[in-house]
Every structure is written in C-alpha cells, then in structure tokens.
PDB file of C-alpha atoms in Angstrom:
ATOM      1  CA  UNK A 107      25.628  14.974  -7.539  1.00 70.00           C
ATOM      2  CA  UNK A 108      23.442  15.593  -4.552  1.00 75.00           C
ATOM      3  CA  UNK A 109      21.111  17.923  -6.467  1.00 85.00           C
ATOM      4  CA  UNK A 110      17.589  18.014  -5.068  1.00 87.00           C
ATOM      5  CA  UNK A 111      14.280  19.297  -6.263  1.00 84.00           C
ATOM      6  CA  UNK A 112      10.742  19.243  -4.958  1.00 84.00           C
ATOM      7  CA  UNK A 113       7.866  17.807  -6.929  1.00 79.00           C
ATOM      8  CA  UNK A 114       4.336  18.822  -5.988  1.00 79.00           C
ATOM      9  CA  UNK A 115       1.465  16.565  -6.964  1.00 72.00           C
ATOM     10  CA  UNK A 116      -1.838  18.267  -6.305  1.00 67.00           C
ATOM     11  CA  UNK A 117      -4.854  16.377  -7.593  1.00 62.00           C
ATOM     12  CA  UNK A 118      -7.418  16.291  -4.770  1.00 62.00           C
ATOM     13  CA  UNK A 119      -4.792  16.893  -2.091  1.00 66.00           C
ATOM     14  CA  UNK A 120      -1.347  18.456  -1.869  1.00 72.00           C
ATOM     15  CA  UNK A 121       1.553  16.009  -1.909  1.00 77.00           C
ATOM     16  CA  UNK A 122       5.139  17.143  -1.979  1.00 79.00           C
ATOM     17  CA  UNK A 123       8.053  14.817  -2.695  1.00 77.00           C
ATOM     18  CA  UNK A 124      11.737  15.516  -2.585  1.00 80.00           C
ATOM     19  CA  UNK A 125      13.699  13.982  -5.455  1.00 80.00           C
ATOM     20  CA  UNK A 126      17.424  13.619  -4.935  1.00 80.00           C
ATOM     21  CA  UNK A 127      20.043  12.831  -7.588  1.00 80.00           C
ATOM     22  CA  UNK A 128      22.467  10.462  -5.903  1.00 80.00           C
ATOM     23  CA  UNK A 129      24.545   9.418  -8.892  1.00 80.00           C
ATOM     24  CA  UNK A 130      24.438   9.351 -12.643  1.00 82.00           C
ATOM     25  CA  UNK A 131      24.569   6.151 -14.668  1.00 83.00           C
ATOM     26  CA  UNK A 132      25.690   5.811 -18.260  1.00 86.00           C
ATOM     27  CA  UNK A 133      22.962   4.851 -20.697  1.00 87.00           C
ATOM     28  CA  UNK A 134      23.290   1.324 -22.047  1.00 89.00           C
ATOM     29  CA  UNK A 135      22.658   0.785 -25.766  1.00 91.00           C
ATOM     30  CA  UNK A 136      19.407  -1.050 -26.473  1.00 87.00           C
ATOM     31  CA  UNK A 137      17.965  -0.404 -23.023  1.00 83.00           C
ATOM     32  CA  UNK A 138      14.657   1.457 -22.598  1.00 79.00           C
ATOM     33  CA  UNK A 139      14.623   4.660 -20.580  1.00 80.00           C
ATOM     34  CA  UNK A 140      13.573   6.096 -18.191  1.00 82.00           C
ATOM     35  CA  UNK A 141      14.086   3.421 -15.529  1.00 83.00           C
ATOM     36  CA  UNK A 142      13.614   3.372 -11.799  1.00 82.00           C
ATOM     37  CA  UNK A 143      16.678   2.258  -9.853  1.00 82.00           C
ATOM     38  CA  UNK A 144      15.254   2.387  -6.347  1.00 82.00           C
ATOM     39  CA  UNK A 145      12.395   3.577  -4.187  1.00 80.00           C
ATOM     40  CA  UNK A 146      10.833   3.125  -0.812  1.00 78.00           C
ATOM     41  CA  UNK A 147       7.577   3.373   1.062  1.00 75.00           C
ATOM     42  CA  UNK A 148       4.015   3.115  -0.063  1.00 75.00           C
ATOM     43  CA  UNK A 149       1.996   5.049  -2.568  1.00 72.00           C
ATOM     44  CA  UNK A 150      -1.135   6.451  -0.936  1.00 73.00           C
ATOM     45  CA  UNK A 151      -4.490   5.567  -2.473  1.00 72.00           C
ATOM     46  CA  UNK A 152      -6.227   8.312  -4.437  1.00 70.00           C
ATOM     47  CA  UNK A 153      -8.595  10.622  -2.582  1.00 74.00           C
ATOM     48  CA  UNK A 154      -7.376   9.613   0.877  1.00 76.00           C
ATOM     49  CA  UNK A 155      -7.481  13.119   2.329  1.00 79.00           C
ATOM     50  CA  UNK A 156      -3.963  14.315   1.629  1.00 79.00           C
ATOM     51  CA  UNK A 157      -0.974  13.664   3.860  1.00 80.00           C
ATOM     52  CA  UNK A 158      -2.907  13.937   7.131  1.00 84.00           C
ATOM     53  CA  UNK A 159      -5.708  11.682   5.903  1.00 83.00           C
ATOM     54  CA  UNK A 160      -3.222   9.073   4.670  1.00 81.00           C
ATOM     55  CA  UNK A 161      -1.298   9.052   7.946  1.00 84.00           C
ATOM     56  CA  UNK A 162      -4.506   8.835   9.978  1.00 86.00           C
ATOM     57  CA  UNK A 163      -5.708   5.887   7.923  1.00 83.00           C
ATOM     58  CA  UNK A 164      -2.343   4.138   8.172  1.00 81.00           C
ATOM     59  CA  UNK A 165      -2.497   4.479  11.948  1.00 84.00           C
ATOM     60  CA  UNK A 166      -5.926   2.833  11.910  1.00 83.00           C
ATOM     61  CA  UNK A 167      -4.147  -0.531  12.196  1.00 81.00           C
ATOM     62  CA  UNK A 168      -3.422   0.269  15.842  1.00 83.00           C
ATOM     63  CA  UNK A 169      -7.012   1.212  16.760  1.00 86.00           C
ATOM     64  CA  UNK A 170      -8.789  -0.903  19.411  1.00 89.00           C
ATOM     65  CA  UNK A 171     -11.478  -1.855  16.872  1.00 90.00           C
ATOM     66  CA  UNK A 172      -8.855  -3.456  14.626  1.00 91.00           C
ATOM     67  CA  UNK A 173      -7.385  -5.399  17.534  1.00 91.00           C
ATOM     68  CA  UNK A 174     -10.901  -6.644  18.300  1.00 94.00           C
ATOM     69  CA  UNK A 175     -11.352  -7.750  14.675  1.00 94.00           C
ATOM     70  CA  UNK A 176      -8.085  -9.699  14.831  1.00 93.00           C
ATOM     71  CA  UNK A 177      -9.256 -11.280  18.112  1.00 94.00           C
ATOM     72  CA  UNK A 178     -12.493 -12.387  16.391  1.00 93.00           C
ATOM     73  CA  UNK A 179     -10.417 -14.030  13.634  1.00 93.00           C
ATOM     74  CA  UNK A 180      -8.100 -15.676  16.171  1.00 93.00           C
ATOM     75  CA  UNK A 181     -11.088 -17.117  18.055  1.00 91.00           C
ATOM     76  CA  UNK A 182     -12.450 -18.521  14.800  1.00 90.00           C
ATOM     77  CA  UNK A 183      -9.098 -20.137  13.980  1.00 90.00           C
ATOM     78  CA  UNK A 184      -9.106 -21.657  17.477  1.00 89.00           C
ATOM     79  CA  UNK A 185     -12.589 -23.079  16.798  1.00 87.00           C
ATOM     80  CA  UNK A 186     -11.379 -24.552  13.503  1.00 87.00           C
ATOM     81  CA  UNK A 187      -8.384 -26.161  15.197  1.00 87.00           C
ATOM     82  CA  UNK A 188     -10.599 -27.565  17.963  1.00 85.00           C
ATOM     83  CA  UNK A 189     -13.056 -28.929  15.400  1.00 82.00           C
ATOM     84  CA  UNK A 190     -10.252 -30.616  13.519  1.00 81.00           C
ATOM     85  CA  UNK A 191      -8.713 -32.211  16.604  1.00 83.00           C
ATOM     86  CA  UNK A 192     -11.855 -33.105  18.575  1.00 85.00           C
ATOM     87  CA  UNK A 193     -14.746 -32.892  16.118  1.00 78.00           C
ATOM     88  CA  UNK A 194     -16.373 -30.052  18.083  1.00 78.00           C
ATOM     89  CA  UNK A 195     -18.896 -27.970  16.206  1.00 78.00           C
ATOM     90  CA  UNK A 196     -18.272 -24.407  15.100  1.00 76.00           C
ATOM     91  CA  UNK A 197     -20.496 -21.650  16.444  1.00 75.00           C
ATOM     92  CA  UNK A 198     -22.543 -20.765  13.344  1.00 74.00           C
ATOM     93  CA  UNK A 199     -23.595 -17.420  14.845  1.00 75.00           C
ATOM     94  CA  UNK A 200     -19.917 -16.429  15.047  1.00 76.00           C
ATOM     95  CA  UNK A 201     -19.362 -16.768  11.301  1.00 85.00           C
ATOM     96  CA  UNK A 202     -21.266 -13.519  10.707  1.00 89.00           C
ATOM     97  CA  UNK A 203     -18.916 -11.767  13.138  1.00 91.00           C
ATOM     98  CA  UNK A 204     -15.947 -13.237  11.272  1.00 92.00           C
ATOM     99  CA  UNK A 205     -17.298 -12.039   7.922  1.00 92.00           C
ATOM    100  CA  UNK A 206     -17.870  -8.512   9.279  1.00 93.00           C
ATOM    101  CA  UNK A 207     -14.383  -8.427  10.848  1.00 93.00           C
ATOM    102  CA  UNK A 208     -12.834  -9.504   7.545  1.00 94.00           C
ATOM    103  CA  UNK A 209     -14.741  -6.796   5.673  1.00 94.00           C
ATOM    104  CA  UNK A 210     -13.549  -4.100   8.103  1.00 92.00           C
ATOM    105  CA  UNK A 211      -9.948  -5.349   7.919  1.00 92.00           C
ATOM    106  CA  UNK A 212     -10.100  -5.343   4.117  1.00 90.00           C
ATOM    107  CA  UNK A 213     -11.099  -1.663   4.192  1.00 87.00           C
ATOM    108  CA  UNK A 214      -8.174  -0.896   6.542  1.00 85.00           C
ATOM    109  CA  UNK A 215      -5.805  -2.803   4.250  1.00 83.00           C
ATOM    110  CA  UNK A 216      -6.820  -0.579   1.335  1.00 76.00           C
ATOM    111  CA  UNK A 217      -5.909   2.473   3.421  1.00 77.00           C
ATOM    112  CA  UNK A 218      -2.318   1.310   3.774  1.00 75.00           C
ATOM    113  CA  UNK A 219      -1.351   2.231   0.215  1.00 72.00           C
ATOM    114  CA  UNK A 220       0.368   0.102  -2.363  1.00 74.00           C
ATOM    115  CA  UNK A 221       3.846  -1.203  -1.498  1.00 80.00           C
ATOM    116  CA  UNK A 222       6.611   0.110  -3.731  1.00 82.00           C
ATOM    117  CA  UNK A 223       7.771  -2.317  -6.433  1.00 86.00           C
ATOM    118  CA  UNK A 224      10.670  -1.269  -8.657  1.00 87.00           C
ATOM    119  CA  UNK A 225       9.870  -4.175 -10.995  1.00 90.00           C
ATOM    120  CA  UNK A 226       6.262  -3.002 -11.464  1.00 87.00           C
ATOM    121  CA  UNK A 227       7.323   0.624 -11.997  1.00 84.00           C
ATOM    122  CA  UNK A 228       9.897  -0.367 -14.629  1.00 86.00           C
ATOM    123  CA  UNK A 229       7.419  -2.621 -16.410  1.00 88.00           C
ATOM    124  CA  UNK A 230       5.030   0.316 -16.688  1.00 84.00           C
ATOM    125  CA  UNK A 231       7.814   2.660 -17.815  1.00 84.00           C
ATOM    126  CA  UNK A 232       8.940   0.239 -20.524  1.00 84.00           C
ATOM    127  CA  UNK A 233       5.340  -0.008 -21.779  1.00 83.00           C
ATOM    128  CA  UNK A 234       5.016   3.814 -21.816  1.00 78.00           C
ATOM    129  CA  UNK A 235       2.307   3.619 -19.131  1.00 76.00           C
ATOM    130  CA  UNK A 236       3.430   6.842 -17.490  1.00 67.00           C
ATOM    131  CA  UNK A 237      -0.047   8.012 -16.504  1.00 62.00           C
ATOM    132  CA  UNK A 238      -0.685   4.761 -14.635  1.00 63.00           C
ATOM    133  CA  UNK A 239       2.261   5.556 -12.383  1.00 59.00           C
ATOM    134  CA  UNK A 240       0.394   8.611 -11.160  1.00 57.00           C
ATOM    135  CA  UNK A 241      -2.392   6.385  -9.862  1.00 53.00           C
ATOM    136  CA  UNK A 242      -0.714   3.462  -8.114  1.00 50.00           C
ATOM    137  CA  UNK A 243      -3.489   2.093  -6.023  1.00 45.00           C
ATOM    138  CA  UNK A 244      -4.970  -1.301  -5.210  1.00 38.00           C
TER     139      UNK A 244
END
C-alpha cells in the first residue's frame, strides 16, 4: 500500500493528478466495478486556462467587483423587506442593476468548478459512462 502514480490529463491544458493507493478492498460478488470510494475538491470546467486559469477564476470570488455585486443584491433584499413591512415602493431602476449583478455572479459561479460527488461518479461508472467523467462540468 502507499503506491502512487501521476496521471496527466492534457486536453486544452496540462493537468497533473497524483493517485495514491491507500488500501485494497476485496471485490464483492454481484457488485459493479470500478467504484469510487472517496474524493475531494472540485473538477475544473473545460477550457478554463489550465491550472493557473482555474485558480485565477476561483479567486475571482474575492474581487471588489464581486463584493459590489453582492452589495447590490443585499440592497435589493433590504428594499423587498421594507416593502413587505411598510408598503414602500421598490426602485424600478435598480432592478436592472440587480439583473446585471446576478448575471455576473452566475458567470463567476461557473468558474468555481463542479463539486465532487462520489454518488454521481459511481452512478456514471455503473452505467459505463466513463467518458462523461472526463468532462465533469456544470
């Protein structure tokens, strides 16, 4: 146990993963193989610019523009709460700003990659959807 190997995935950008054998399990009769026992992290979207591009996009969540977009949404929620409690009107001009902020945040969300799901991976493995596992994206 403890054997390691490197796997290089290089379609549109070099990605290198280290795979480590932690322990061996006995095959159970009637069970489909291969199976995924564990995993962690996110799978980067395709064509995101390699490792550096993925990390840069992930860090976009901390950019001042993103904080401003969240502030726009928070102000809108405040307006909704005020309308509900007092009957005040909502600034109609601000709804365009809210829509634009939501669109920008949706783009940033797509840059974050797809969260790892052992259940989803095993469902695809059991359905022989191996090629889909190479392209885990939103």
